Short mmCIF file of C-alpha atoms (C1' of nucleotides) in Angstrom, two decimals:
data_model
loop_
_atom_site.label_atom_id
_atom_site.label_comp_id
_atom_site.label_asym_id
_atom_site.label_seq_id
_atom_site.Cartn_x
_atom_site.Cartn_y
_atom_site.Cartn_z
CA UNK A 1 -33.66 23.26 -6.59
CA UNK A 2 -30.00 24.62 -5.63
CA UNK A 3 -26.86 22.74 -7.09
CA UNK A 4 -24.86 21.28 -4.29
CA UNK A 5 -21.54 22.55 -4.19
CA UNK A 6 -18.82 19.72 -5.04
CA UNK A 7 -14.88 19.54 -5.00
CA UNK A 8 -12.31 20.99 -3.18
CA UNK A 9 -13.31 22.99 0.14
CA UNK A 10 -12.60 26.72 0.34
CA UNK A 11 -10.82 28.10 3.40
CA UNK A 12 -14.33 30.22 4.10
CA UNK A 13 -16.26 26.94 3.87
CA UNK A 14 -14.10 25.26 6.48
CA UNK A 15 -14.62 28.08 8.63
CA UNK A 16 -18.33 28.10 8.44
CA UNK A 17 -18.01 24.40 9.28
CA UNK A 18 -16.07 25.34 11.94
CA UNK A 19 -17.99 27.57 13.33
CA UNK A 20 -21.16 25.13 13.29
CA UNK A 21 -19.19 22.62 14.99
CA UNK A 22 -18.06 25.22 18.04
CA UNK A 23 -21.36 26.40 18.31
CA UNK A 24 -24.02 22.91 18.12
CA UNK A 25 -20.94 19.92 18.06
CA UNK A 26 -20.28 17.58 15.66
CA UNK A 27 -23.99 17.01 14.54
CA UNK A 28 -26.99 17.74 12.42
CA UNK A 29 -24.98 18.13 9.36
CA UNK A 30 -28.08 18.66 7.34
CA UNK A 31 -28.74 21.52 9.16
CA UNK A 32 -25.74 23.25 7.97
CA UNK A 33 -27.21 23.34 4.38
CA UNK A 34 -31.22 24.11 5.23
CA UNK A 35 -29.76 27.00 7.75
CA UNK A 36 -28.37 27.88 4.19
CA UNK A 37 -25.28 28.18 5.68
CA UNK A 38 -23.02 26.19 3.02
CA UNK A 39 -24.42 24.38 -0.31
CA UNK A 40 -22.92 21.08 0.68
CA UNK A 41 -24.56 17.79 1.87
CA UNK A 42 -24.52 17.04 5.54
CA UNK A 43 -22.71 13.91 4.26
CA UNK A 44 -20.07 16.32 3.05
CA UNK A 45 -19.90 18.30 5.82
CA UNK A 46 -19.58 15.48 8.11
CA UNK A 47 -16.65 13.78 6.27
CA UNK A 48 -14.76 17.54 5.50
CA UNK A 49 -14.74 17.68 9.59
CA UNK A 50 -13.91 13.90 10.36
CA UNK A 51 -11.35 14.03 8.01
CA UNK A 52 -9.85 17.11 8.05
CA UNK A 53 -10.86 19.92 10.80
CA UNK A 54 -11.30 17.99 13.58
CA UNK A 55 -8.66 18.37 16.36
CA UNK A 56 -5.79 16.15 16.81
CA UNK A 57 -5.38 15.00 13.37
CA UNK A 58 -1.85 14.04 11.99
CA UNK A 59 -2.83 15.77 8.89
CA UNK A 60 0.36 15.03 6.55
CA UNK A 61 2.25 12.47 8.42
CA UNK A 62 3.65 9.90 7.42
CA UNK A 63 2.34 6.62 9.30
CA UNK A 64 5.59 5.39 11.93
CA UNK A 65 6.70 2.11 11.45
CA UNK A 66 4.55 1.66 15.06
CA UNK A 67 1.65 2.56 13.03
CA UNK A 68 1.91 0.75 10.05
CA UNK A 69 2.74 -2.61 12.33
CA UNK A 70 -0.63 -1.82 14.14
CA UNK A 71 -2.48 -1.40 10.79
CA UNK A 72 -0.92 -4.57 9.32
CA UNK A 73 -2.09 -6.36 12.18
CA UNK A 74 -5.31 -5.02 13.03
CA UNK A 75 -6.34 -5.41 9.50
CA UNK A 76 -5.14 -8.92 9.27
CA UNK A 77 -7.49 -9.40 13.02
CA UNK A 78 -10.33 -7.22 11.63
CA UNK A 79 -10.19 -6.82 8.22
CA UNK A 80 -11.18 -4.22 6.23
CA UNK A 81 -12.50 -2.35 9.07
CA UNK A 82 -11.04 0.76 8.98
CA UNK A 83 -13.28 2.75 11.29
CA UNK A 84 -12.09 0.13 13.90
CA UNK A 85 -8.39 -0.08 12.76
CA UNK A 86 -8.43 3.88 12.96
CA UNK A 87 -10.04 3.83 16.71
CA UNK A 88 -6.94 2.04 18.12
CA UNK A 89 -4.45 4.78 15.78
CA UNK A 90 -4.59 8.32 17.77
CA UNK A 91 -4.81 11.39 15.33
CA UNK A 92 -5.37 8.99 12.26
CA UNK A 93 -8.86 8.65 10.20
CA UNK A 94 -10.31 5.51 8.40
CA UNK A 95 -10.02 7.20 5.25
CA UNK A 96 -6.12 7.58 6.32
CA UNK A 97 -5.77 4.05 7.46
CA UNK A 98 -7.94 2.71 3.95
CA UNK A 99 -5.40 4.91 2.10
CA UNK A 100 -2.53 3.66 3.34
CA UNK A 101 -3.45 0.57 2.66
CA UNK A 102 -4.63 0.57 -0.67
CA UNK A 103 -1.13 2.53 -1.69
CA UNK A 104 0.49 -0.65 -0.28
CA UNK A 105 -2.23 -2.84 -2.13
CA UNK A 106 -1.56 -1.19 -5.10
CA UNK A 107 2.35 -1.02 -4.91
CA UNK A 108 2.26 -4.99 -4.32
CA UNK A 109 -0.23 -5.77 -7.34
CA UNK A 110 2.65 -3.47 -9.58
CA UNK A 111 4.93 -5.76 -8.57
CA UNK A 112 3.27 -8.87 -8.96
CA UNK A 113 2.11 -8.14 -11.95
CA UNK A 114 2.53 -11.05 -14.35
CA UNK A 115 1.80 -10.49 -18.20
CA UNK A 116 2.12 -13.26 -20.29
CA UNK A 117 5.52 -14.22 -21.19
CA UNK A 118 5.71 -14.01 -25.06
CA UNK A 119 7.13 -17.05 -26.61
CA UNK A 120 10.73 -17.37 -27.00
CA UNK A 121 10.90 -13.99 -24.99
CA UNK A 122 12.77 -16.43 -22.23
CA UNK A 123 16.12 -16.17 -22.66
CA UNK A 124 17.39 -15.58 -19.82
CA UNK A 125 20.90 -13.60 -18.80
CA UNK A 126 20.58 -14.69 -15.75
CA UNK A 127 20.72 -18.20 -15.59
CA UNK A 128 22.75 -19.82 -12.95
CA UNK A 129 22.44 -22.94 -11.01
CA UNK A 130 20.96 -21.89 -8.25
CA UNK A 131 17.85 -20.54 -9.96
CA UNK A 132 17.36 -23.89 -12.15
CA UNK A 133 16.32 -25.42 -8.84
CA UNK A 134 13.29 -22.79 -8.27
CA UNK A 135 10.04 -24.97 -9.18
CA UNK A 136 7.21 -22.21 -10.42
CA UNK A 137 9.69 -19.61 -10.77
CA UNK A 138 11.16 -18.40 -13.46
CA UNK A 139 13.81 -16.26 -14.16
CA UNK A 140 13.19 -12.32 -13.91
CA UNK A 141 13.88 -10.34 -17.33
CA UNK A 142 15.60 -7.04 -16.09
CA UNK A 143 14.47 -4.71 -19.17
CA UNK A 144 11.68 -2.17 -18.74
CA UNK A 145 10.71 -3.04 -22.55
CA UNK A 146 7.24 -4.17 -22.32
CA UNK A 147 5.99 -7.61 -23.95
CA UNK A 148 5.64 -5.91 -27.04
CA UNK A 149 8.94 -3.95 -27.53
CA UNK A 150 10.97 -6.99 -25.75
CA UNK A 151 11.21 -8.74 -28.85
CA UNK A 152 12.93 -5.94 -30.48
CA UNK A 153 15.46 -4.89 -27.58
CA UNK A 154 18.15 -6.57 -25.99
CA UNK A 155 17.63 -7.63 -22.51
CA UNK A 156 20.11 -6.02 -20.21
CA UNK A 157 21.10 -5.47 -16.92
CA UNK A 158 21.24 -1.85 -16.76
CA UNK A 159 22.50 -1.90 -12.83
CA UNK A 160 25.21 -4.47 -11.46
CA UNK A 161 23.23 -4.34 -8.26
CA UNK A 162 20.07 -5.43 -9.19
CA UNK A 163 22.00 -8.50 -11.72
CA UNK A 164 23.18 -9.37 -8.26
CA UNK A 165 19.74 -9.52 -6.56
CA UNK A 166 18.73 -11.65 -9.04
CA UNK A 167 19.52 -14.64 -6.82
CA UNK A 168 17.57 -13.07 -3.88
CA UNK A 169 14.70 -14.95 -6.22
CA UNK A 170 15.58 -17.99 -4.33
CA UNK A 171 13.55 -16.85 -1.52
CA UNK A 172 10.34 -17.79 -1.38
CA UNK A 173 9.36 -14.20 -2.84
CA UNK A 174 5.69 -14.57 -2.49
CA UNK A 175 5.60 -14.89 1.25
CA UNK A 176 7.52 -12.15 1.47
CA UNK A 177 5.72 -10.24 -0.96
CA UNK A 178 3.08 -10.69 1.52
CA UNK A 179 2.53 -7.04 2.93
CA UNK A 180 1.99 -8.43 5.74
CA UNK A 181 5.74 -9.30 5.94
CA UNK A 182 6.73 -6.11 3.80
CA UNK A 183 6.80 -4.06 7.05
CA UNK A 184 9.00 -5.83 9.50
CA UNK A 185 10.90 -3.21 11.17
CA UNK A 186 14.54 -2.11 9.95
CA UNK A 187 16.11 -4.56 12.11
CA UNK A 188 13.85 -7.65 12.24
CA UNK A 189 15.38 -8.82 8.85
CA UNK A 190 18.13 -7.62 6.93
CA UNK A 191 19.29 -8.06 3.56
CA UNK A 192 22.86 -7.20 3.31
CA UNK A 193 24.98 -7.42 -0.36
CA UNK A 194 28.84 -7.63 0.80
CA UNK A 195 31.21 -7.97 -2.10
CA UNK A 196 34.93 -9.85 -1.53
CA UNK A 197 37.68 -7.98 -1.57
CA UNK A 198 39.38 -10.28 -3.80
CA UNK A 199 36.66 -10.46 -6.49
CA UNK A 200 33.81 -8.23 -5.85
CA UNK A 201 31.83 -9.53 -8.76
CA UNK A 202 31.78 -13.34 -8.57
CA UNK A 203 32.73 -13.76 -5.34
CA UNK A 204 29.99 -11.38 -3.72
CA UNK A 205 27.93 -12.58 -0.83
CA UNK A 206 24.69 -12.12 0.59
CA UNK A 207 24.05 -12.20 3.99
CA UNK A 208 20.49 -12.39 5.10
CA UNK A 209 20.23 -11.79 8.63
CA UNK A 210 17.76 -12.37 11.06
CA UNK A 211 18.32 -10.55 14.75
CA UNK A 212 14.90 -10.88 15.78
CA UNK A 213 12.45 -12.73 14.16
CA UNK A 214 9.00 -10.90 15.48
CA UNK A 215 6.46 -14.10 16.90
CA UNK A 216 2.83 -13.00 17.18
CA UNK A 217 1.36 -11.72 19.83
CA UNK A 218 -1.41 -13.79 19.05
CA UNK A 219 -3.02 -16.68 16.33
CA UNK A 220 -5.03 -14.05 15.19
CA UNK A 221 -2.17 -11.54 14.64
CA UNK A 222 -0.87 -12.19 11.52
CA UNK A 223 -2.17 -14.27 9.01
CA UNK A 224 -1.93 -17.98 8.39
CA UNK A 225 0.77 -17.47 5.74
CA UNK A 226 3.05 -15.25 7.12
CA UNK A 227 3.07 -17.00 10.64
CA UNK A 228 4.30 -20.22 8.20
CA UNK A 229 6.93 -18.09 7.14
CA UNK A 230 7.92 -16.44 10.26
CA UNK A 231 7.90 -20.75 11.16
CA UNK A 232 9.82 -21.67 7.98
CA UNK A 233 12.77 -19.55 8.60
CA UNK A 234 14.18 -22.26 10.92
CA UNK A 235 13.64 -24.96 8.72
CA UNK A 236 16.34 -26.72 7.17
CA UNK A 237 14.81 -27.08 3.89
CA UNK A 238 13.51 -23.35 3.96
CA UNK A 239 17.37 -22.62 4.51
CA UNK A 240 18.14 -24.91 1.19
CA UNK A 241 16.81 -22.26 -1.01
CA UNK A 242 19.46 -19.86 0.22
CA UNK A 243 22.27 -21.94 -1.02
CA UNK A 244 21.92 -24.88 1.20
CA UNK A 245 25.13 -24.96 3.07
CA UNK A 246 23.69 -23.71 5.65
CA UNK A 247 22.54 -25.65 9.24
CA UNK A 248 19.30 -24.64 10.56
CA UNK A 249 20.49 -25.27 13.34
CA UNK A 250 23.19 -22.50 13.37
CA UNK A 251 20.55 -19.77 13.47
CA UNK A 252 19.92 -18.28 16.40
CA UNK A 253 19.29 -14.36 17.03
CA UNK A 254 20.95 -12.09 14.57
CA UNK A 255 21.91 -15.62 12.76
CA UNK A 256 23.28 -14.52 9.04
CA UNK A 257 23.05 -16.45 6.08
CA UNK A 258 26.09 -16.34 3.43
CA UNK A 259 25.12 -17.31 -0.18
CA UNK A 260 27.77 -16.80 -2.94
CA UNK A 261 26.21 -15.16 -5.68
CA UNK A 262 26.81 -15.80 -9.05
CA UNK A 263 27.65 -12.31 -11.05
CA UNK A 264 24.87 -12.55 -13.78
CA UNK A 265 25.72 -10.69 -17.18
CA UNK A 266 28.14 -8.02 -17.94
CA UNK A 267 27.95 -5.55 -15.09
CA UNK A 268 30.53 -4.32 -13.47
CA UNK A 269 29.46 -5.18 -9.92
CA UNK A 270 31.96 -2.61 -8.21
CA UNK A 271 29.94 0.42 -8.73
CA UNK A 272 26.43 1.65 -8.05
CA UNK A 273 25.75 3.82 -4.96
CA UNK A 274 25.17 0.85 -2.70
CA UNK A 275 28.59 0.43 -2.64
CA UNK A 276 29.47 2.93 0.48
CA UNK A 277 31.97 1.08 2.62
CA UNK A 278 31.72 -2.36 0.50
CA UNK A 279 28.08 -3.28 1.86
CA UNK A 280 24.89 -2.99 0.84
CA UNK A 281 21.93 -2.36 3.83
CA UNK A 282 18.74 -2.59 3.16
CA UNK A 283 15.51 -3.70 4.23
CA UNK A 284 12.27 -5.81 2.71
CA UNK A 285 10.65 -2.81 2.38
CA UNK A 286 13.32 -0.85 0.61
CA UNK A 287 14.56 -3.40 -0.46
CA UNK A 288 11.85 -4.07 -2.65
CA UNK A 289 11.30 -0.66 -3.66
CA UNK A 290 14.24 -0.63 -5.43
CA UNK A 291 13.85 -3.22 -7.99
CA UNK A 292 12.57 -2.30 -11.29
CA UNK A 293 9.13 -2.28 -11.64
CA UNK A 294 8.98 -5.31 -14.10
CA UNK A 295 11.23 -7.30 -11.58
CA UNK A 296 8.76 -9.54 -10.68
CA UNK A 297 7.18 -10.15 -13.96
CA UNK A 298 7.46 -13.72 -14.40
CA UNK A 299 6.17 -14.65 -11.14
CA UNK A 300 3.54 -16.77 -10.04
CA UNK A 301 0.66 -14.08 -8.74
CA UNK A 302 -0.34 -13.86 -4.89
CA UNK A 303 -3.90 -15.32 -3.87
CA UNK A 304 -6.40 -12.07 -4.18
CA UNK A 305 -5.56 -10.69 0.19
CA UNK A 306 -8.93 -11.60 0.98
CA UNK A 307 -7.70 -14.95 0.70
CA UNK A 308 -4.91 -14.60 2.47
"C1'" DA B 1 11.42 21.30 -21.53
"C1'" DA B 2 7.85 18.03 -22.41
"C1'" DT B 3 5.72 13.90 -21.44
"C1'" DG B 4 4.18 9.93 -19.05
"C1'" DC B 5 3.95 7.15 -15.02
"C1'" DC B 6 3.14 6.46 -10.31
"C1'" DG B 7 1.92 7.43 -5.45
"C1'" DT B 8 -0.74 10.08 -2.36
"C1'" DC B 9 -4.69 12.14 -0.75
"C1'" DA B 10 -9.20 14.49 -0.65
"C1'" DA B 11 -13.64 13.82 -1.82
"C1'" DC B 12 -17.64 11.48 -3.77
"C1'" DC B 13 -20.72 7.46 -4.29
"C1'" DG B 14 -23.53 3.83 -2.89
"C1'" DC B 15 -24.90 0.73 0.48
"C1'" DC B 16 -25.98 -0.44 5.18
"C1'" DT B 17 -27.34 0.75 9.88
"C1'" DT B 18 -29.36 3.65 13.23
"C1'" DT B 19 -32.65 6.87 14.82
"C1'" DA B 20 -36.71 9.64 15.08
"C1'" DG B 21 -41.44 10.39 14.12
"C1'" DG C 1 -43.79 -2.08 13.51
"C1'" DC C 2 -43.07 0.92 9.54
"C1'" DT C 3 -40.83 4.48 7.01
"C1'" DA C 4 -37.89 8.21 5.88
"C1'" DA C 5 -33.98 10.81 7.10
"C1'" DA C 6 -29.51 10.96 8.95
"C1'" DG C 7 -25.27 9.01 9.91
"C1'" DG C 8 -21.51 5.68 9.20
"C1'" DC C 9 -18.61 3.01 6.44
"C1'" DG C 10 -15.93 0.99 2.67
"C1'" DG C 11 -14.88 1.33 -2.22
"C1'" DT C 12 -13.61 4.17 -5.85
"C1'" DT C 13 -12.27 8.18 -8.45
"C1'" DG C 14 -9.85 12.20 -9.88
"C1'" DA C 15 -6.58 15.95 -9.00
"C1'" DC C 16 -2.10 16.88 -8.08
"C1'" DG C 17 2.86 16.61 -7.34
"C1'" DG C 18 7.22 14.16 -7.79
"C1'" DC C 19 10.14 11.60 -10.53
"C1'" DA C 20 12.08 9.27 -14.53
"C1'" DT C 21 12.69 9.26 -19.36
#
DNA sequence: AATGCCGTCAACCGCCTTTAG
DNA sequence: GCTAAAGGCGGTTGACGGCAT
């Protein structure tokens, strides 16, 4: 009995596939092995030319904003039906559209990851009022120590920036940990850090804006939770957690939110490259990105996505 | 420069469905 | 209708490269 052939595919093999393909179509993948063509299972075969040879494929690029928004909400419609999903993305594969989505799966678990605070490991830099009033959340720890070594280091805000973002915790973070809501487009919300002139550190601002709040195209769209987010944005008591000086009814498209952030620890909030012409822009997504991995440490974990 | 971590992607595995005899 | 082979699909793994330390 012959060893089938395993791994990566040489440029000769692809060609031999190739040539199958041009000569019979894409079928009787078995064939390609008894004809002793190529020692590789007509399973293999199949998947090397869905995947990779066939014509029309964006092999290595990047999925557009366009079609991660049609992934997000075709998966949240179908599910984990990525053979579907894929039919309604030109030039894109299931295994593309199941990648892409377990990258985001896994990039969302990293940050949600919650070990067990240690006892007494608690004390927190970055106490201010407005946190205090956060029930279930507690206050981020800003080292990358882990559990173990925390004990021995000293806490510490390594960048001004992120001591500063520390209030952004105010926001209901798990909805909009939600990757469903991770991939509103650049200017459906907007996170913007503006210092004062007169005191950049403890007079900074936040201003979270909100030109077009997307509405679903249909119930099925998006999921439950982030349609009671999209919902909650207008609501008064949603608005409290920002600072609560703020009217619902004052936001309408591109409304902006101004919080006064407290300058947490010893950072000098002036510098850090976010600082080009006084603001800060950035989105969820990005916005996210650039918190330290351990950010969200002491958070409350998501529901498993199937349960979203 | 070495090391470790993380994200991405290609490919395999196992299960289910479809098809042919 | 039954059975085996083939095809399809989703989950998972491992290699690899980039980046931070």
């Amino acid at each position: 009995m012959e060893e089938m052939k395993k791994g990566p595919w040489k440029a000769e093999e692809d060609e031999v596939l190739i040539n199958h393909v041009n000569k019979y179509g894409p079928r009787d993948w078995s064939s390609i092995r008894s004809k002793g063509l190529l020692q590789r299972t007509g399973k293999s075969c199949r998947l090397r030319w869905v995947n990779k040879l066939r014509p029309n494929l964006k092999n290595g690029v990047k999925f557009s904003a366009e079609e991660e928004r049609t992934v997000i909400e075709l998966q949240a419609q179908f599910g984990n039906k990525w053979a579907r999903i894929a039919t309604y993305l030109p030039g894109r594969t299931d295994n593309d559209v199941k990648n892409f989505w377990s990258s985001r799966r896994k990039r969302l678990a990293r940050i949600l990851q919650t070990p067990t605070p240690p006892p007494n490991s608690q004390k927190n830099t970055m106490e201010g009022p407005a946190l205090r009033d956060v029930p279930s959340l507690e206050a981020p720890k800003f080292s990358s120590s882990t559990d173990e070594e925390s004990s021995s280091k000293t806490q510490s805000c390594s960048s001004p920036y992120i001591e500063n973002l520390a209030t952004i915790r105010m926001v209901p973070l798990p909805e909009l940990l939600n990757p469903n809501l991770l991939n509103f487009e650049q200017n459906q919300l907007r996170v913007e850090f503006i210092p004062t002139e007169k005191n950049p550190c403890n007079d900074s601002q936040l201003q979270l804006s909100f030109p077009n709040i997307p509405q679903p195209q249909s119930e099925l769209a998006l999921p439950v939770e982030s349609q009671e987010f999209i919902g909650r944005l207008g609501n008064s008591d949603f608005l409290d957690w920002f600072g609560g000086h703020t009217n619902a009814s004052e936001l309408g498209d591109d409304a902006q939110i101004p919080i006064v952030l407290p300058c947490f620890g010893q950072g000098n909030c002036q510098n850090g490259e976010e600082r080009e012409n006084g603001n800060s822009v950035t989105t969820p997504d990005s916005f996210i990105d650039d918190f330290p991995m351990d950010m969200f440490d002491q958070l409350e974990p998501l529901p498993s996505p199937s349960e979203w």
